[in-house]
Short mmCIF file of C-alpha atoms in Angstrom, two decimals:
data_model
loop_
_atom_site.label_atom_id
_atom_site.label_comp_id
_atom_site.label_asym_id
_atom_site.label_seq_id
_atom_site.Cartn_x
_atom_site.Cartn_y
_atom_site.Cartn_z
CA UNK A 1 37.21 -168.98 -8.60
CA UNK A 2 40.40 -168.21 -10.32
CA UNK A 3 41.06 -165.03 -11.93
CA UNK A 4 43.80 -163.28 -14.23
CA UNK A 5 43.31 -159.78 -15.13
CA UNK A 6 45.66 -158.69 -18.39
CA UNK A 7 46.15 -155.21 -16.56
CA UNK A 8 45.34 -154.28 -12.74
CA UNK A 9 47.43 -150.93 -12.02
CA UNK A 10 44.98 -148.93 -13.90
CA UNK A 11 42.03 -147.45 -13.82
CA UNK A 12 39.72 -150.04 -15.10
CA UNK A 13 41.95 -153.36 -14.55
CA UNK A 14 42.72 -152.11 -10.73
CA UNK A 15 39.10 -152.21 -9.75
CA UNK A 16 38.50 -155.43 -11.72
CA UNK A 17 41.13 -156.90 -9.39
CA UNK A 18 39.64 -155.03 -6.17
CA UNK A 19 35.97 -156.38 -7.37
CA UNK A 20 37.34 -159.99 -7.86
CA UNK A 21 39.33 -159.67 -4.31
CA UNK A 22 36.02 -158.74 -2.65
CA UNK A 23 34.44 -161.41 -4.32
CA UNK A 24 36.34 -163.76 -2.62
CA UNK A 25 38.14 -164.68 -5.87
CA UNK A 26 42.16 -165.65 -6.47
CA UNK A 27 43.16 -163.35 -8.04
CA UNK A 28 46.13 -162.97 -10.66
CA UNK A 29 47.05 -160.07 -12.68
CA UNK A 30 50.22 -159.78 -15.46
CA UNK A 31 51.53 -156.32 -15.35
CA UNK A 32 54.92 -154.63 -16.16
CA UNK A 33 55.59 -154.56 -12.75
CA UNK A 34 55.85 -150.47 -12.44
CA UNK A 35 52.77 -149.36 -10.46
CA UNK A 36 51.51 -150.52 -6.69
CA UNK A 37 48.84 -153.43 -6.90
CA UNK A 38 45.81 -154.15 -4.96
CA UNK A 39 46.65 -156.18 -1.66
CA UNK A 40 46.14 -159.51 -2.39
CA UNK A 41 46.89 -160.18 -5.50
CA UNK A 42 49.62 -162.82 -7.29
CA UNK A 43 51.60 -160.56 -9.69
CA UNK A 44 52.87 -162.23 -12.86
CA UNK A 45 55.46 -159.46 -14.69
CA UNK A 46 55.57 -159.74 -18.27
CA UNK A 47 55.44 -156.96 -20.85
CA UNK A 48 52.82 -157.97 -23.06
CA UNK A 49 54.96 -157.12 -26.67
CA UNK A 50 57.10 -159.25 -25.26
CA UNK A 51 55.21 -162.83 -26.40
CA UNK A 52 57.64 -165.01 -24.85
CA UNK A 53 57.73 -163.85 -21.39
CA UNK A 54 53.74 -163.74 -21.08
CA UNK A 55 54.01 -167.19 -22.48
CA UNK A 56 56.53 -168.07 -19.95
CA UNK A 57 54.96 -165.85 -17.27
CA UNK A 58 51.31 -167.52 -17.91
CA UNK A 59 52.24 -171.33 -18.30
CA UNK A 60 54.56 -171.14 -15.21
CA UNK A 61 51.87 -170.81 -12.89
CA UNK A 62 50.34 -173.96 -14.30
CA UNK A 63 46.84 -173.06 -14.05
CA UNK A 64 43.56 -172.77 -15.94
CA UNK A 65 41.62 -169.96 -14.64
CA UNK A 66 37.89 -169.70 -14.81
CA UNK A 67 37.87 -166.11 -16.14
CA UNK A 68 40.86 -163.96 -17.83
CA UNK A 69 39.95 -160.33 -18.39
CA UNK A 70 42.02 -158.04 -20.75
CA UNK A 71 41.83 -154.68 -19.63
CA UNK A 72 44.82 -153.24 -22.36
CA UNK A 73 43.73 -155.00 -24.89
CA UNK A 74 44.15 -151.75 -27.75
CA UNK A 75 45.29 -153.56 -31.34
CA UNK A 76 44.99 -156.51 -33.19
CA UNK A 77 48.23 -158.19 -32.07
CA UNK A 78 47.24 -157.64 -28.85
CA UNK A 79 44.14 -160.17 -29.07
CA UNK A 80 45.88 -162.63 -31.24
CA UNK A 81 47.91 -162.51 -28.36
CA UNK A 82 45.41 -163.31 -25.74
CA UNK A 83 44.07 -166.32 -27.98
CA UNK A 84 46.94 -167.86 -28.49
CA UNK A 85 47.61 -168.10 -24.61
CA UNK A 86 44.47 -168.52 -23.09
CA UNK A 87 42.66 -170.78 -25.57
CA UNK A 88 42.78 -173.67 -23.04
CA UNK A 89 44.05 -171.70 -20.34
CA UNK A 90 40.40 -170.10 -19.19
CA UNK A 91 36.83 -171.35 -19.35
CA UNK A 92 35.57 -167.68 -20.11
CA UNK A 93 37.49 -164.70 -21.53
CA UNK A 94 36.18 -160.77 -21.52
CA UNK A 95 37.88 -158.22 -23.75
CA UNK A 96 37.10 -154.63 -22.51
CA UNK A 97 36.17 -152.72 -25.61
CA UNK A 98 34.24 -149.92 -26.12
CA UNK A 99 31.51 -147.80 -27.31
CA UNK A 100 33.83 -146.04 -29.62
CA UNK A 101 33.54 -148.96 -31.87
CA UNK A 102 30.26 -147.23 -33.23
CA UNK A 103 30.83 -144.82 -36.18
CA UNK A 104 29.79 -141.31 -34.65
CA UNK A 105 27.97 -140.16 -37.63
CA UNK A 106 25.30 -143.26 -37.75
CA UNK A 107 24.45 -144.21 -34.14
CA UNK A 108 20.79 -145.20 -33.51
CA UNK A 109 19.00 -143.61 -30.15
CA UNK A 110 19.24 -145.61 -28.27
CA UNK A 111 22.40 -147.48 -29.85
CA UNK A 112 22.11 -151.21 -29.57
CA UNK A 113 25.08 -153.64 -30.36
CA UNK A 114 24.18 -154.38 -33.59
CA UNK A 115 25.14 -151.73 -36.28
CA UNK A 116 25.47 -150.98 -40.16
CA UNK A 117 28.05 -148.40 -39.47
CA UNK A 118 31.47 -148.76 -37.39
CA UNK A 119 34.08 -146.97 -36.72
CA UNK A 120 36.98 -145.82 -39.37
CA UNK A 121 40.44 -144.75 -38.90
CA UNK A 122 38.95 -140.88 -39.88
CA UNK A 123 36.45 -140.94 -37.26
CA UNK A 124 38.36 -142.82 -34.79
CA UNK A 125 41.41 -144.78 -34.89
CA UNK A 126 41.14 -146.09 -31.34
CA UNK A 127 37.47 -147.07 -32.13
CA UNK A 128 38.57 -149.04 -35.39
CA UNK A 129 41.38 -151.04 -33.80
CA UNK A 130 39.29 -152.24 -30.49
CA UNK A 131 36.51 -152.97 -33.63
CA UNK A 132 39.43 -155.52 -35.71
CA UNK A 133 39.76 -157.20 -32.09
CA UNK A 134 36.33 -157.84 -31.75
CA UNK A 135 36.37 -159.05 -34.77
CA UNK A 136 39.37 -161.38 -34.55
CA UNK A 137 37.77 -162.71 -30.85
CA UNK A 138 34.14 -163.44 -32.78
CA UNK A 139 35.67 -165.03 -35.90
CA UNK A 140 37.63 -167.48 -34.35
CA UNK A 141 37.33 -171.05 -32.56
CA UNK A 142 39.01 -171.24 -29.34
CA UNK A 143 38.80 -174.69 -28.14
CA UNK A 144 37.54 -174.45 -24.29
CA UNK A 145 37.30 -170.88 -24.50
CA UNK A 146 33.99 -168.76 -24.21
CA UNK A 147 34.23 -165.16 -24.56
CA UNK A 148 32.59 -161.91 -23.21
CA UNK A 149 33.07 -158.45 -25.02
CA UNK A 150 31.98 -155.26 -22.99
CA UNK A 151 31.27 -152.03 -24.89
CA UNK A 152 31.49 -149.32 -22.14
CA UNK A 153 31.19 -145.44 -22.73
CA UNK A 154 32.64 -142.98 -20.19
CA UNK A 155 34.17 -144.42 -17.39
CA UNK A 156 34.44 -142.37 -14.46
CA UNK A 157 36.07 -142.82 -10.84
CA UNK A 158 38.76 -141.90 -8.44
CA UNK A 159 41.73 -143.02 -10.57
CA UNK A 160 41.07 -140.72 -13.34
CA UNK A 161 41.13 -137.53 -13.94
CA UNK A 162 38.03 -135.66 -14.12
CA UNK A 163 35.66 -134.46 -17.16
CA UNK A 164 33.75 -135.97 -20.35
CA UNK A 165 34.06 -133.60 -22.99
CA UNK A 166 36.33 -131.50 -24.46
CA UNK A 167 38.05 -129.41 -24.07
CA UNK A 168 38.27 -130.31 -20.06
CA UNK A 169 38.23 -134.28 -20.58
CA UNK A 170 40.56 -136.06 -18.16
CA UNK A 171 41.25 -132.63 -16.92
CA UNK A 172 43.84 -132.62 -14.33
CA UNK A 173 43.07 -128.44 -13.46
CA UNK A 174 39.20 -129.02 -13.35
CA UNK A 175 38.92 -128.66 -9.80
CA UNK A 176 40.88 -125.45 -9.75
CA UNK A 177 39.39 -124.09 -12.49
CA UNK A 178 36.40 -124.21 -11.50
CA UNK A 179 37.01 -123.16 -7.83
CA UNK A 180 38.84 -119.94 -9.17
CA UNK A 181 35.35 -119.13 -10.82
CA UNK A 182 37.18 -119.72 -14.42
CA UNK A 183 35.07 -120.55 -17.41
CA UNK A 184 35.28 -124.26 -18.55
CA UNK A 185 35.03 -124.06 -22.91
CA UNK A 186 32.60 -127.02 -23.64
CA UNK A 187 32.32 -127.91 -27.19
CA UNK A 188 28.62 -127.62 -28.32
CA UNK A 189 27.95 -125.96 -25.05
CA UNK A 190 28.45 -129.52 -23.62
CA UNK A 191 24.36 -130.48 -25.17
CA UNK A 192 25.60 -134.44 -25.77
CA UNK A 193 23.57 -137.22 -23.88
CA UNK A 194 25.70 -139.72 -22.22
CA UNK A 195 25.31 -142.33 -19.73
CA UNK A 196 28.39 -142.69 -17.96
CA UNK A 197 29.57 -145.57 -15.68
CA UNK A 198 31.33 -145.81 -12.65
CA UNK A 199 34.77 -147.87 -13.15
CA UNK A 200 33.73 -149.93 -9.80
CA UNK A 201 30.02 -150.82 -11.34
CA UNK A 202 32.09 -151.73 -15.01
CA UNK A 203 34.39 -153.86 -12.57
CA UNK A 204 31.46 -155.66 -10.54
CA UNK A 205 30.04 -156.59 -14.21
CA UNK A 206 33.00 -157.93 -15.66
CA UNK A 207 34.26 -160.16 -12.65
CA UNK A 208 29.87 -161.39 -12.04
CA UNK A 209 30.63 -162.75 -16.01
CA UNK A 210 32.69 -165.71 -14.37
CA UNK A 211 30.59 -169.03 -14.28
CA UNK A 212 27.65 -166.81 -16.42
CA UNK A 213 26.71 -169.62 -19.06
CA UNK A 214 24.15 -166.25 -20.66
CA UNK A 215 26.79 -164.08 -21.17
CA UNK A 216 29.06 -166.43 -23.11
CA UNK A 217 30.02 -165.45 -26.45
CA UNK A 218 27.58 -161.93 -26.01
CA UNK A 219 28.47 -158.51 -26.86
CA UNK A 220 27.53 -155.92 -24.69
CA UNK A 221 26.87 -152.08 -24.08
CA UNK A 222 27.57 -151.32 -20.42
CA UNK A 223 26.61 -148.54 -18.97
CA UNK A 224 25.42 -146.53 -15.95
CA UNK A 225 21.58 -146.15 -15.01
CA UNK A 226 21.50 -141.94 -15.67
CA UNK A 227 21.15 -140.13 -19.09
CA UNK A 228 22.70 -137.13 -18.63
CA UNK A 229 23.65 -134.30 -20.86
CA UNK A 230 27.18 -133.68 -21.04
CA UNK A 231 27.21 -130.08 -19.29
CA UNK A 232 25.28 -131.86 -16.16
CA UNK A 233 28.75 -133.82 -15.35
CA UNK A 234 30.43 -130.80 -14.76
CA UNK A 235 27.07 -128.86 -12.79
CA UNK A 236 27.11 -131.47 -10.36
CA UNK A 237 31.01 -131.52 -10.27
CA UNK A 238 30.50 -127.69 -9.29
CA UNK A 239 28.22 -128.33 -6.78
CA UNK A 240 29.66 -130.66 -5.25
CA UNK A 241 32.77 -128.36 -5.37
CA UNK A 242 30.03 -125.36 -4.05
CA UNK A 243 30.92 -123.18 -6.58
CA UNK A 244 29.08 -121.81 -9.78
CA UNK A 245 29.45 -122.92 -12.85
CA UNK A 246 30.63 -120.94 -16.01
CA UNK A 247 30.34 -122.00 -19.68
CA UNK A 248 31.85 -120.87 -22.83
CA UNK A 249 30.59 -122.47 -25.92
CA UNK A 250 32.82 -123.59 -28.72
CA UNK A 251 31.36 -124.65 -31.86
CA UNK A 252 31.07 -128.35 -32.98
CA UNK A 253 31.85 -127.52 -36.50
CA UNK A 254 34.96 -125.26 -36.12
CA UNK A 255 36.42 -127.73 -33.16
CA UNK A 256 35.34 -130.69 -35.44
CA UNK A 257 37.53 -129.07 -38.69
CA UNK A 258 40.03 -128.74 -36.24
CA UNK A 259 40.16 -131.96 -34.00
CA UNK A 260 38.19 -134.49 -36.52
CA UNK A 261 39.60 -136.94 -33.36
CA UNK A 262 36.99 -135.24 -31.18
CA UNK A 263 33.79 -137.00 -32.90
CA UNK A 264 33.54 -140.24 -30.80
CA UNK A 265 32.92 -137.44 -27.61
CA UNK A 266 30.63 -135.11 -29.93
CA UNK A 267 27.48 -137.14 -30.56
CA UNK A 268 24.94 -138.76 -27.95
CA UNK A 269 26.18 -141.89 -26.36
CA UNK A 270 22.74 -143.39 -24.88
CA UNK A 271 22.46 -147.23 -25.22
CA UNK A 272 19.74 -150.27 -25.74
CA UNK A 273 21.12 -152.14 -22.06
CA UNK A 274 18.12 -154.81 -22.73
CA UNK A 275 20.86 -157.57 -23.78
CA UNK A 276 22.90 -157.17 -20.87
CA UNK A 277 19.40 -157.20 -18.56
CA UNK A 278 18.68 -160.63 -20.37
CA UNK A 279 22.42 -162.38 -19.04
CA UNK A 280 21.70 -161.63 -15.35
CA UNK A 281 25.11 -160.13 -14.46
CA UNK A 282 26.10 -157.35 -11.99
CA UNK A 283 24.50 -154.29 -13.51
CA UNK A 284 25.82 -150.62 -12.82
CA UNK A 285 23.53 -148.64 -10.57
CA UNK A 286 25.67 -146.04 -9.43
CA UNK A 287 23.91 -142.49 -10.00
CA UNK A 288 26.23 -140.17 -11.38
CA UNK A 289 25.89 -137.64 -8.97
CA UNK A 290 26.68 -140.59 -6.12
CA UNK A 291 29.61 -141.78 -8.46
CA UNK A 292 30.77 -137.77 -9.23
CA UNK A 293 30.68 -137.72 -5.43
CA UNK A 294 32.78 -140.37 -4.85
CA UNK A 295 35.14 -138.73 -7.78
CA UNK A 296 35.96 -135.66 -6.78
CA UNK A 297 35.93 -136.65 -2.77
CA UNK A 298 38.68 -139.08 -4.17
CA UNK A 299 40.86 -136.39 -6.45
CA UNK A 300 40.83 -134.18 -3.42
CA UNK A 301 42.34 -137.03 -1.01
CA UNK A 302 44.64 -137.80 -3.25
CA UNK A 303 45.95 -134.04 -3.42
CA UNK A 304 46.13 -133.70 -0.01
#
């Protein structure tokens, strides 16, 4: 099959592209041309708020793909963007979203994909805009066009940084913190269920939604198989490390009156995955403490 990835330098749109290459795919991917690329791929170079070089970028390689994936897709322009160039350009289209899109203060346990509450610009602005493209992808008729939106919560791997929560999220001195015995400040003593998901398992989902007549026009939670409680990410980090682990607590309420930004990460993220079952795609199945494994042993070769 053919694939374009909107992305596939970074963290999530990189492993799409790796997934799709292993996949035996053709693979495409529209980037600004500054980072490396997976072997194999055809790179298109557009900046995407530049309209009229993706346009001319896109309809140069005169081809209708069976699956586009948007990876960077982050405002409302953004998806107006991707309709207006891949309505009869692609036979399926996925927007990467995510679970941020569910107003912190009224999730359900476990949260399906149906809500009464979403996100707002106070609880989180991020949340909100991904929410308007949704929106924008659901409300509209794109001739030829099927869609696929994927809600995913914490996604973990090799090409991120390390740690969920703050105040060590994406915390490029984890590993030495924790190695010089330092103690890590986790907000609420780090007590928030989560199930994160391992950016390769996210990737092997997306690209298995290409030729998937179930998941057409479905939205989605994905993520990983474990439940875990936000302070267990960073015990097995430390043991896998072989150190000890050492905890200060900072209050919810004071960091919250603080950093009202911080709600999306202070509530439980646990999810209803029964939809996503029902389509028969690639399902995550990583453990965490495999896919923590595979994290840190990949921040440490990249160091050295």
């Amino acid at each position: 099959m053919k694939v374009l990835i909107v992305g596939g330098s970074g963290h999530v749109s990189g492993a799409v592209a790796r997934a799709a290459l292993q996949r035996g795919h053709e693979v495409w991917t529209i980037t600004r041309g500054r980072r490396a690329l997976p072997e194999g791929v055809r790179s298109l170079v557009a900046d995407r708020r530049d309209l009229a070089a993706m346009e001319a970028a896109v309809s140069g390689e005169g081809v209708r793909w069976d699956l586009v994936v948007d990876c960077i897709c982050y405002d409302l322009p953004d998806i107006q963007q991707d309709i207006q160039l891949f309505t009869r350009r692609t036979d399926q289209f996925v927007f990467v979203s995510t679970d941020f899109v569910y107003d912190p203060a009224h999730r359900t346990f476990p949260q399906s994909e149906e809500a009464s509450h979403w996100a707002t610009d106070a609880s989180s602005a991020y949340g909100r805009k991904k929410r308007l493209c949704e929106r924008e992808l659901m409300g509209g008729e794109q001739a030829g066009m099927d869609w696929t939106i994927v809600r995913p919560c914490h996604i973990y791997g090799p090409t991120s940084e390390l740690g969920c929560l703050p105040l060590h999220g994406r915390d490029a001195g984890l590993i030495d913190r924790l190695r010089r015995g330092e103690p890590i400040r986790l907000v609420g003593n780090g007590h928030f269920l989560q199930q994160p998901i391992l950016a390769d398992d996210l990737a092997e989902t997306i690209v298995s939604v290409a030729g998937n007549d179930k998941a057409r026009r479905q939205v989605l939670n994905t993520a990983g198989p474990d439940i875990i409680e936000s302070r267990q990410y960073y015990q097995i980090v430390a043991d896998i490390l072989g150190v000890e682990l050492q905890v200060e607590e900072v209050p919810v309420g004071s960091h919250l009156a603080e950093h009202p930004g911080a709600a999306p990460f202070l509530c439980h993220r646990i999810y209803d995955l029964s939809r996503i079952g029902r389509t028969g795609l690639s399902l995550p199945s990583t453990t965490v403490e495999e896919g923590l494994r595979l994290h840190v042993e990949g921040r440490l070769a990249r160091r050295d």
